[in-house]
Structures are given as C-alpha cells and as structure tokens.
Amino acid sequence: CLSALQLEPDNPAHFINLARIHLVAKQKADALRVLRQGMAAAASPEILALLEGLGNRKPPVLSFLHRDHFLNKYLGILLSRLRLR
C-alpha cells in the first residue's frame, strides 16, 4: 500500500486500503492518520464514511492526566450526563 501511495498519491483507494490494514492490525490511530491524509490529498465519500464510522474521541477533561486516569474517566461520564460536554 505504501508503494502504491507513492506511485499514485491522488488515488483515494490506496488510502482506504492502508487504513483498513491498520485497523486489522488494531492500529486505530494510524488508520485515522492515513484517512485524514487521504481527505487532504484526495477527498472522497468513501474516506469520509470510514472516518465517520470510526468516530473521534473527545479530548480528556483534564489534559495533563492520561485518558485512562480515573478522574478523566468519571469526570467525562459525569459531564456528558449533565450535557456539559
């Protein structure tokens, strides 16, 4: 996929294929990065649909703590239930 992207950087199918490979390898962050690059290089409805299907996570409530820290987790739940987030 990487060599195909070098040969045809404007072909959205190459970005989609590379992103799917990253997803199979459980590398969601890399897949999102590739899809965003694909939207910048050659926007297509297929890339947009895949991006929307993966979804984006909101940033942690307390950015100086890790996302999995209990304060971030429970503050995020609380704020979303109160519809403040």
Coordinates of C-alpha atoms in Angstrom, one line a residue:
C1 CA 0.0 0.0 0.0
L2 CA 2.8 2.4 0.8
S3 CA 4.5 1.9 -2.5
A4 CA 1.1 2.3 -4.3
L5 CA 0.6 5.6 -2.5
Q6 CA 4.0 6.8 -3.7
L7 CA 3.1 5.9 -7.3
E8 CA -0.4 7.4 -7.1
P9 CA -0.8 9.8 -4.2
D10 CA -4.2 11.1 -5.5
N11 CA -5.9 7.8 -5.5
P12 CA -8.3 7.5 -2.5
A13 CA -8.5 3.7 -2.8
H14 CA -4.8 3.4 -1.6
F15 CA -5.6 5.5 1.5
I16 CA -8.6 3.3 2.2
N17 CA -6.7 0.1 1.8
L18 CA -3.9 1.2 4.0
A19 CA -6.3 2.4 6.7
R20 CA -8.1 -1.0 6.6
I21 CA -4.8 -2.8 7.1
H22 CA -4.0 -0.6 10.1
L23 CA -7.5 -1.4 11.5
V24 CA -6.9 -5.1 11.1
A25 CA -3.6 -4.7 12.9
K26 CA -5.5 -2.9 15.7
Q27 CA -3.7 0.4 15.0
K28 CA -6.6 2.8 15.0
A29 CA -4.6 5.9 15.5
D30 CA -2.5 5.1 12.4
A31 CA -5.7 4.4 10.4
L32 CA -7.2 7.7 11.4
R33 CA -3.9 9.5 10.4
V34 CA -3.9 7.8 7.0
L35 CA -7.6 8.6 6.4
R36 CA -7.1 12.3 7.3
Q37 CA -4.1 12.4 4.9
G38 CA -6.4 10.9 2.3
M39 CA -9.0 13.5 2.8
A40 CA -6.4 16.2 2.4
A41 CA -4.9 14.7 -0.7
A42 CA -8.0 13.3 -2.5
A43 CA -11.3 13.8 -0.7
S44 CA -13.8 11.0 -1.4
P45 CA -17.1 10.0 0.1
E46 CA -15.7 6.5 0.9
I47 CA -12.9 8.0 3.1
L48 CA -15.4 10.3 4.8
A49 CA -17.8 7.4 5.5
L50 CA -14.9 5.3 7.0
L51 CA -13.8 8.3 9.1
E52 CA -17.4 8.8 10.4
G53 CA -17.7 5.1 11.1
L54 CA -14.5 5.1 13.3
G55 CA -15.6 8.2 15.2
N56 CA -13.5 10.6 17.1
R57 CA -13.0 10.7 20.8
K58 CA -13.3 13.9 22.7
P59 CA -10.2 15.2 24.4
P60 CA -9.7 14.2 28.0
V61 CA -11.3 16.5 30.6
L62 CA -8.0 17.0 32.4
S63 CA -5.4 17.1 29.6
F64 CA -2.5 16.8 32.0
L65 CA -3.6 13.4 33.1
H66 CA -3.7 10.2 30.9
R67 CA -7.0 9.4 29.2
D68 CA -7.5 6.2 31.3
H69 CA -6.9 8.0 34.6
F70 CA -10.0 7.5 36.9
L71 CA -10.6 11.3 37.2
N72 CA -10.7 11.8 33.5
K73 CA -13.0 8.8 33.1
Y74 CA -15.5 9.7 35.7
L75 CA -15.5 13.4 35.1
G76 CA -16.1 12.7 31.4
I77 CA -19.1 10.4 32.3
L78 CA -20.5 13.0 34.7
L79 CA -20.1 15.9 32.4
S80 CA -21.7 14.0 29.5
R81 CA -24.7 13.0 31.6
L82 CA -25.1 16.6 32.6
R83 CA -24.8 17.5 28.9
L84 CA -22.0 19.9 29.6
R85 CA -19.6 18.0 27.3

